[in-house]
Coordinates of C-alpha atoms in Angstrom, one line a residue:
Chain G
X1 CA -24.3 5.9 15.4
X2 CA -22.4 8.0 12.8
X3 CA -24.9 8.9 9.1
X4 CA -23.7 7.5 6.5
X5 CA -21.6 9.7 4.2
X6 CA -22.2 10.7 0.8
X7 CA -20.7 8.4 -1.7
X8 CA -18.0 10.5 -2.6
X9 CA -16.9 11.5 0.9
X10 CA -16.8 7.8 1.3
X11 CA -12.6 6.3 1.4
X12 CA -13.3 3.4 -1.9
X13 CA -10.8 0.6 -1.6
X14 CA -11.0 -2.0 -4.3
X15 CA -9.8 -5.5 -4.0
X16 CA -8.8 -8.2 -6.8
X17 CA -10.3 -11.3 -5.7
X18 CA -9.8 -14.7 -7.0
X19 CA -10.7 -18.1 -6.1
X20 CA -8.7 -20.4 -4.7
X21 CA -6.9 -23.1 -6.7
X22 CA -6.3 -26.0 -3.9
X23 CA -10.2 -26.3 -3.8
X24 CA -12.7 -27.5 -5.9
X25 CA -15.7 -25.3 -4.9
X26 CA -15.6 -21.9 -5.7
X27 CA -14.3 -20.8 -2.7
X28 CA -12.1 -17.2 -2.0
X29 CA -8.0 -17.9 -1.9
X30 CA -6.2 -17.5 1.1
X31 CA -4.3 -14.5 -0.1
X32 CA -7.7 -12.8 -1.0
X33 CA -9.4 -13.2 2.3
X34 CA -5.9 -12.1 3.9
X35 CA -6.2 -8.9 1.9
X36 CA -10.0 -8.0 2.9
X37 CA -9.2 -9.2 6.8
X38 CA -6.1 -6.6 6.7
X39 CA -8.2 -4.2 5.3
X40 CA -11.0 -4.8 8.1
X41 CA -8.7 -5.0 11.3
X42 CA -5.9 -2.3 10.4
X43 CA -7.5 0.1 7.7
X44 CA -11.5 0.4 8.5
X45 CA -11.8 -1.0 12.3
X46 CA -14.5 0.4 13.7
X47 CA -15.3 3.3 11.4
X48 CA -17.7 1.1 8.9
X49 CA -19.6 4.5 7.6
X50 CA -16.2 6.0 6.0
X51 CA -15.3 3.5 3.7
X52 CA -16.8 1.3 0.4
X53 CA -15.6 -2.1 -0.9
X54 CA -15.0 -2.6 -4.4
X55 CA -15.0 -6.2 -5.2
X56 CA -13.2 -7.1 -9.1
X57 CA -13.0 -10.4 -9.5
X58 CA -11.7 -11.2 -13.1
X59 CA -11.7 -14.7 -15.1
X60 CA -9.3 -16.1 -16.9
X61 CA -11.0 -17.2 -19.9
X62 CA -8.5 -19.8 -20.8
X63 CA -7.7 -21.1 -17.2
X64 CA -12.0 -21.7 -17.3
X65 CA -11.5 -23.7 -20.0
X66 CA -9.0 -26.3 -18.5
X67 CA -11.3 -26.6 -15.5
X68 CA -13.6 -28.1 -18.2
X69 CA -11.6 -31.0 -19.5
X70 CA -14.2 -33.1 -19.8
X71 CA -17.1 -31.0 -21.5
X72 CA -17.3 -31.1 -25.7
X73 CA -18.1 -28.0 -26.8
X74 CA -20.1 -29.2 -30.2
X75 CA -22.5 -26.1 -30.7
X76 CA -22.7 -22.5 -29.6
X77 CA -25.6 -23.5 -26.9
X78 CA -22.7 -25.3 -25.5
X79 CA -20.7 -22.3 -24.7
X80 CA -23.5 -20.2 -23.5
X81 CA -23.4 -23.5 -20.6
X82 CA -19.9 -23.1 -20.1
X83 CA -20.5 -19.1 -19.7
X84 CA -23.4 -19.9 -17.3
X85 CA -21.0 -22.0 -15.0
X86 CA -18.0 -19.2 -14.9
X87 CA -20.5 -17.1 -14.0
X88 CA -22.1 -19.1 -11.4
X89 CA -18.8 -19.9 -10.1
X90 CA -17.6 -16.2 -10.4
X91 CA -20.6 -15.3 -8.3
X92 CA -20.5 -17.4 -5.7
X93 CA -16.9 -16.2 -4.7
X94 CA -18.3 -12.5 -4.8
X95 CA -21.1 -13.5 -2.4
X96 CA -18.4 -14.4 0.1
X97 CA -17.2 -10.8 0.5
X98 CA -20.5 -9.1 -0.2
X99 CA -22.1 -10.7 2.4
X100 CA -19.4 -10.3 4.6
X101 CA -19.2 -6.8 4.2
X102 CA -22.7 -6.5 4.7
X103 CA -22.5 -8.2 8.2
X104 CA -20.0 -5.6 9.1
X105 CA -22.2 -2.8 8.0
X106 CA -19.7 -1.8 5.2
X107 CA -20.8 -0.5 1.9
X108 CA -20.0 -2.6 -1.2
X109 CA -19.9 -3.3 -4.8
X110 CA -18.9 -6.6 -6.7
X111 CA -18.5 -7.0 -10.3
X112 CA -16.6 -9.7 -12.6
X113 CA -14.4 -9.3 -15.9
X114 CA -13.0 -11.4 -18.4
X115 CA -9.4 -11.5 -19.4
X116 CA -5.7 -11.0 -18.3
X117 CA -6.6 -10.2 -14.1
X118 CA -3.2 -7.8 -14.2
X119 CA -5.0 -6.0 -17.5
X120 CA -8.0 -5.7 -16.4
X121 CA -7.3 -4.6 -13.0
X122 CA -5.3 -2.2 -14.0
X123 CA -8.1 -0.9 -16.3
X124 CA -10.8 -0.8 -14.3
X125 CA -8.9 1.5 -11.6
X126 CA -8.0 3.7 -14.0
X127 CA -12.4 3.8 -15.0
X128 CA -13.1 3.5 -11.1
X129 CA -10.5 5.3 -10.0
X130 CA -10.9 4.0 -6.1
X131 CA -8.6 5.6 -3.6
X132 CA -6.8 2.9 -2.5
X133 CA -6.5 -0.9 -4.2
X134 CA -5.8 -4.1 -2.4
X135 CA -4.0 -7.4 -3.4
X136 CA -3.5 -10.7 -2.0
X137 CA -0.1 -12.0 -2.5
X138 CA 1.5 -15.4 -1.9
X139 CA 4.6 -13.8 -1.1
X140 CA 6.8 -16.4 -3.0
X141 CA 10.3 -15.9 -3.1
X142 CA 12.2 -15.0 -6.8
X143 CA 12.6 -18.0 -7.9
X144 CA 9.5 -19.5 -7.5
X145 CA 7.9 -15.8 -8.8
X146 CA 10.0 -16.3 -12.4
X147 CA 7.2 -19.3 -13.1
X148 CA 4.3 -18.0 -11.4
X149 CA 4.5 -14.5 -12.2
X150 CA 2.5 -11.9 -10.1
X151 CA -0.6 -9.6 -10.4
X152 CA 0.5 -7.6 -7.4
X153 CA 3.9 -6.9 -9.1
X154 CA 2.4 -5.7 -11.9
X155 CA -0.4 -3.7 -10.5
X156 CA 2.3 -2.0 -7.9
X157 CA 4.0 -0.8 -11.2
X158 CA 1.3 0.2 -13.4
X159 CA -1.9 1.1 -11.4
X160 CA -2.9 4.6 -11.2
X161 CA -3.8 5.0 -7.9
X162 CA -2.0 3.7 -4.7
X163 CA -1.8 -0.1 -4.2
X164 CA -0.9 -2.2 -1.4
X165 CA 0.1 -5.6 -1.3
X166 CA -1.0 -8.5 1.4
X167 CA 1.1 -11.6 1.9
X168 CA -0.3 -14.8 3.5
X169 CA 0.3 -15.3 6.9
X170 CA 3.2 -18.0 7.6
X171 CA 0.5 -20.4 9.1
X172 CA -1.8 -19.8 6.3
X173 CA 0.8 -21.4 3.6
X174 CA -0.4 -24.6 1.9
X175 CA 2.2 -27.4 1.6
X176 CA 3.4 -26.2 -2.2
X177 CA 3.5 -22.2 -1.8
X178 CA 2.4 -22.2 -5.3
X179 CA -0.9 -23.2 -4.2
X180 CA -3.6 -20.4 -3.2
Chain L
X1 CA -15.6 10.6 22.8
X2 CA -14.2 7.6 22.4
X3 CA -11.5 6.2 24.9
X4 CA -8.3 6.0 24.0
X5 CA -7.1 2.3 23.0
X6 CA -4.1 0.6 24.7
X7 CA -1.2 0.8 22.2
X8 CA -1.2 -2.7 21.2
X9 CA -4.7 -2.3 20.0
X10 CA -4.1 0.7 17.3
X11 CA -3.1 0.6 13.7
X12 CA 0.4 1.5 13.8
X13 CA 1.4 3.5 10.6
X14 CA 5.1 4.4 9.9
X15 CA 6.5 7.2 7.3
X16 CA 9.8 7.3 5.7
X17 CA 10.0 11.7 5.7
X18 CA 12.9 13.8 4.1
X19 CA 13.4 17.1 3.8
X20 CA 12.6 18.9 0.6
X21 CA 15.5 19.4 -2.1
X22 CA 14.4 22.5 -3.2
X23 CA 13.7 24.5 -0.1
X24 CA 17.2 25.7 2.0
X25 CA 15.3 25.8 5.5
X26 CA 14.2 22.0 7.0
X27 CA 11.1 21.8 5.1
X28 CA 9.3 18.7 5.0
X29 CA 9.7 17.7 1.0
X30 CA 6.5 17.8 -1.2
X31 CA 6.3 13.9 -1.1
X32 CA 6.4 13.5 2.6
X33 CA 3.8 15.7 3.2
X34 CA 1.5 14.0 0.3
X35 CA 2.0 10.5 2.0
X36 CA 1.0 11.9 5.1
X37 CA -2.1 13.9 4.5
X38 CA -3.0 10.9 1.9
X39 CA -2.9 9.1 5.3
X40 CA -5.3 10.7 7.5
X41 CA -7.7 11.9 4.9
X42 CA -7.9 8.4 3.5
X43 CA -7.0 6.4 6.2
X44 CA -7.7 8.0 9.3
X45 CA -10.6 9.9 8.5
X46 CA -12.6 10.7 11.5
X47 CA -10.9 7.7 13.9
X48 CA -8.2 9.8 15.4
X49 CA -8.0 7.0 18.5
X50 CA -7.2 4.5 16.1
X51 CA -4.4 4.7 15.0
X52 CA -0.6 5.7 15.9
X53 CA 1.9 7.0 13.6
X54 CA 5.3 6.5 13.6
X55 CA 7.5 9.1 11.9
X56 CA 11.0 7.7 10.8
X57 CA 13.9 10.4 9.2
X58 CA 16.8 8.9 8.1
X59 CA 19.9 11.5 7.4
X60 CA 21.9 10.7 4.7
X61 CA 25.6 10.9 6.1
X62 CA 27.6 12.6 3.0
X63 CA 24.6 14.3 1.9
X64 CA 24.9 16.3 4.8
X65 CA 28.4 16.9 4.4
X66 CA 27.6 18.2 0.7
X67 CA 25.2 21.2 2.1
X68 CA 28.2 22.4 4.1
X69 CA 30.7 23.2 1.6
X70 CA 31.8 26.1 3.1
X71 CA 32.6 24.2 6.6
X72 CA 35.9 23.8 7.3
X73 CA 36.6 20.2 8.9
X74 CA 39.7 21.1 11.4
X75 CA 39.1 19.6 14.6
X76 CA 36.9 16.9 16.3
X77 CA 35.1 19.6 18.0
X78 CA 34.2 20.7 14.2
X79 CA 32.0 17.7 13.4
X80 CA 30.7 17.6 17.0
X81 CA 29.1 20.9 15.8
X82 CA 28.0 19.4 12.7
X83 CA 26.1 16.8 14.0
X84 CA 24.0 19.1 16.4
X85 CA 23.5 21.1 13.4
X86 CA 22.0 17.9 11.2
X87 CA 20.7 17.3 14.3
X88 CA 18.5 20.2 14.9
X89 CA 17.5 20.2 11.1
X90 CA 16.3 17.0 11.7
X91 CA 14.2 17.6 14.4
X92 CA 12.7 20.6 12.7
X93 CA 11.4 18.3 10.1
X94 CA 10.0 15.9 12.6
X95 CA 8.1 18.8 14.7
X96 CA 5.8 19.4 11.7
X97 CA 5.0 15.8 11.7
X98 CA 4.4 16.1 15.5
X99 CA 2.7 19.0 15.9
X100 CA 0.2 18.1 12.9
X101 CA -0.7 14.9 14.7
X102 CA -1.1 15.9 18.2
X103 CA -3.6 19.0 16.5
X104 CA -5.3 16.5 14.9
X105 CA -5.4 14.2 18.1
X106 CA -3.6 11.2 16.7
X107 CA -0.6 9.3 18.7
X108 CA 2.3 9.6 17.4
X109 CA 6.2 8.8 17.5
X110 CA 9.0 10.3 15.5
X111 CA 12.6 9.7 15.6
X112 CA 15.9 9.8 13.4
X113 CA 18.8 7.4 11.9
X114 CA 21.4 7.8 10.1
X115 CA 22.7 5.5 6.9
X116 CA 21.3 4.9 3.4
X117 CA 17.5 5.4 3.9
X118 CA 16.3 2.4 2.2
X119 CA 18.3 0.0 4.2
X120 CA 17.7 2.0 7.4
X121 CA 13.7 2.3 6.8
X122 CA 13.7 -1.9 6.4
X123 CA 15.7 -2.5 9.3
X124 CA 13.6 -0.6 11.6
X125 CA 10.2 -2.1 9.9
X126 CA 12.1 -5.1 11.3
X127 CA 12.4 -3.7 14.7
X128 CA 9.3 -1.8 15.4
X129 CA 6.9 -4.2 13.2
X130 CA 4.1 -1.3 11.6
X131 CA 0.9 -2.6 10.6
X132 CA 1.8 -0.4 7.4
X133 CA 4.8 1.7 6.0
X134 CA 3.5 4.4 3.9
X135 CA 6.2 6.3 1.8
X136 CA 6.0 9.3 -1.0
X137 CA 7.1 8.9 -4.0
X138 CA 8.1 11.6 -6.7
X139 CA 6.2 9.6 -9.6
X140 CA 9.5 9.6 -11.5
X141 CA 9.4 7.5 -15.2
X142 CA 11.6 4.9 -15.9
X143 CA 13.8 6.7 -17.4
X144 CA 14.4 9.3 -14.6
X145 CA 14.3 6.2 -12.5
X146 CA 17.6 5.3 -13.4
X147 CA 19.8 8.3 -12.3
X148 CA 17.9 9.2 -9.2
X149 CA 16.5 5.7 -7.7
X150 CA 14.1 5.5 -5.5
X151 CA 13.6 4.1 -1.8
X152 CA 9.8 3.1 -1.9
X153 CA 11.0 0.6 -5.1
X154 CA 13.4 -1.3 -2.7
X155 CA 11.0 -1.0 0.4
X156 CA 8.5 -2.4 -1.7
X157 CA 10.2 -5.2 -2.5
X158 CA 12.3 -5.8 1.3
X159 CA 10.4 -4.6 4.1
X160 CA 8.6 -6.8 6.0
X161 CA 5.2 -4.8 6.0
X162 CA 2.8 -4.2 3.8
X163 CA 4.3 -0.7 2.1
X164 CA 2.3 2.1 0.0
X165 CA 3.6 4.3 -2.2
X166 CA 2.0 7.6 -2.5
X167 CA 2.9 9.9 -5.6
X168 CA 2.8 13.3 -5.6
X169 CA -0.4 15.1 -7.1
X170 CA 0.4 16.6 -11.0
X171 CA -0.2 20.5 -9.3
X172 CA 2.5 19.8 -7.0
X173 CA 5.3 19.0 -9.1
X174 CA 7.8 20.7 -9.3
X175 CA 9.3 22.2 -12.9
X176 CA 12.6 19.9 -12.5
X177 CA 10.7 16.8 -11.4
X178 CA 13.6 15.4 -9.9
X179 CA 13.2 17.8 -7.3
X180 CA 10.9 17.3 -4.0

């Protein structure tokens, strides 16, 4: 068995992850577990000891707020609940790839971030500065993009460090394409 | 050691190479060669048997015909000539490709079109079906974007692959940065 390498001699991809929005648990998004399989079977393969994961995950503070329809915010001890829950929920979807990671014998980091995902992503490569980032992708056409917009787009544009996009796999699609 | 996977089994990486613009002998151009090494110091690493890379050159038809300004065009046995001549420059290029991968100990394939690189580099992602297309880029801004265009922006965008686009490091641009 190979030592483990230094951190620095170590290959550090990052991935934005983000939950998926045709379930109600928190649970990864197809195009985010598409992007960390790719990574697995085509970029790292057997060679576990040469690379770390980074794991961003960041929320949407508004988009939280809409999942909570039916909660009254009447006092500040109210939104300290509702901070609790996104980061429960944020948590949970973070334990999915650590722990997978883990299994494979892969080092790893996870963290989560508030705010505009593109932003922020964006940001925190150019503070982490990994060598390589990875993004899911639905891989919807141009008309459908013009009303869902994408992260990937954005991060292929503006990130400073080399970024590579996953689409879904055809079988992998949900009914609406919109859907994650 | 480890044995040698069956083809099927390897990450198969392909590279849209050019020659440099500044350099009057077949040089490999400062982008191509980032892209590459990129690749097996971030990719590759220590797993030579994993992987096999596939090095694509596409010669631009009236480009060619611009570098020989002084030819005279007077017979078909003229551009017979001319077309070994492209032809032996572009196999120049491809041997440094070659001969770095089989010293290194990774498979490899090389080979070269002709047409208008973009379109030629998506049509034969389409044929040969990479796990990846990595491509250099010059790091160009928008606003040098517009006169000189760039292939990786359309590959990004048409090929069916995952692409990524490596820039060129700051110590290795040139003083025009148009040039490559």
């Amino acid at each position: 068995m190979a030592t483990p390498s230094s951190d620095s001699d170590l290959t550090r991809i990052m991935f934005g992850v983000n939950e998926s929005s045709i379930k109600g648990y928190p649970h990864a998004s197809i195009s985010s577990k598409s992007a960390f399989d790719w990574t697995l079977n085509k970029i790292i393969r057997s060679n576990t000891t040469g690379f770390k994961l980074l794991f961003l995950h960041v929320q949407v503070p508004d988009e939280d707020a809409f999942d909570e329809v039916d909660s009254i915010y009447a006092s500040p001890e109210d939104f300290k609940d509702a901070n609790r829950k996104d980061k429960i929920r944020g948590s949970h979807l973070l334990e999915y790839f650590v722990k997978r990671s883990h299994e494979i014998g892969v080092a790893c980091e996870a963290w989560i971030k508030k705010g505009d995902p593109k932003e922020v992503i964006c940001h925190e490569v150019k503070r982490v500065q990994p060598d390589l980032l990875v993004l899911g992708n639905r891989g919807l056409g141009p008309f459908q993009r013009v009303f869902v917009g994408t992260v990937s787009e954005f991060c292929v544009k503006h990130c400073e460090c080399p970024v590579v996009t996953i689409k879904r796999s055809a079988d992998e699609t949900p009914q609406d394409p919109v859907d994650d």
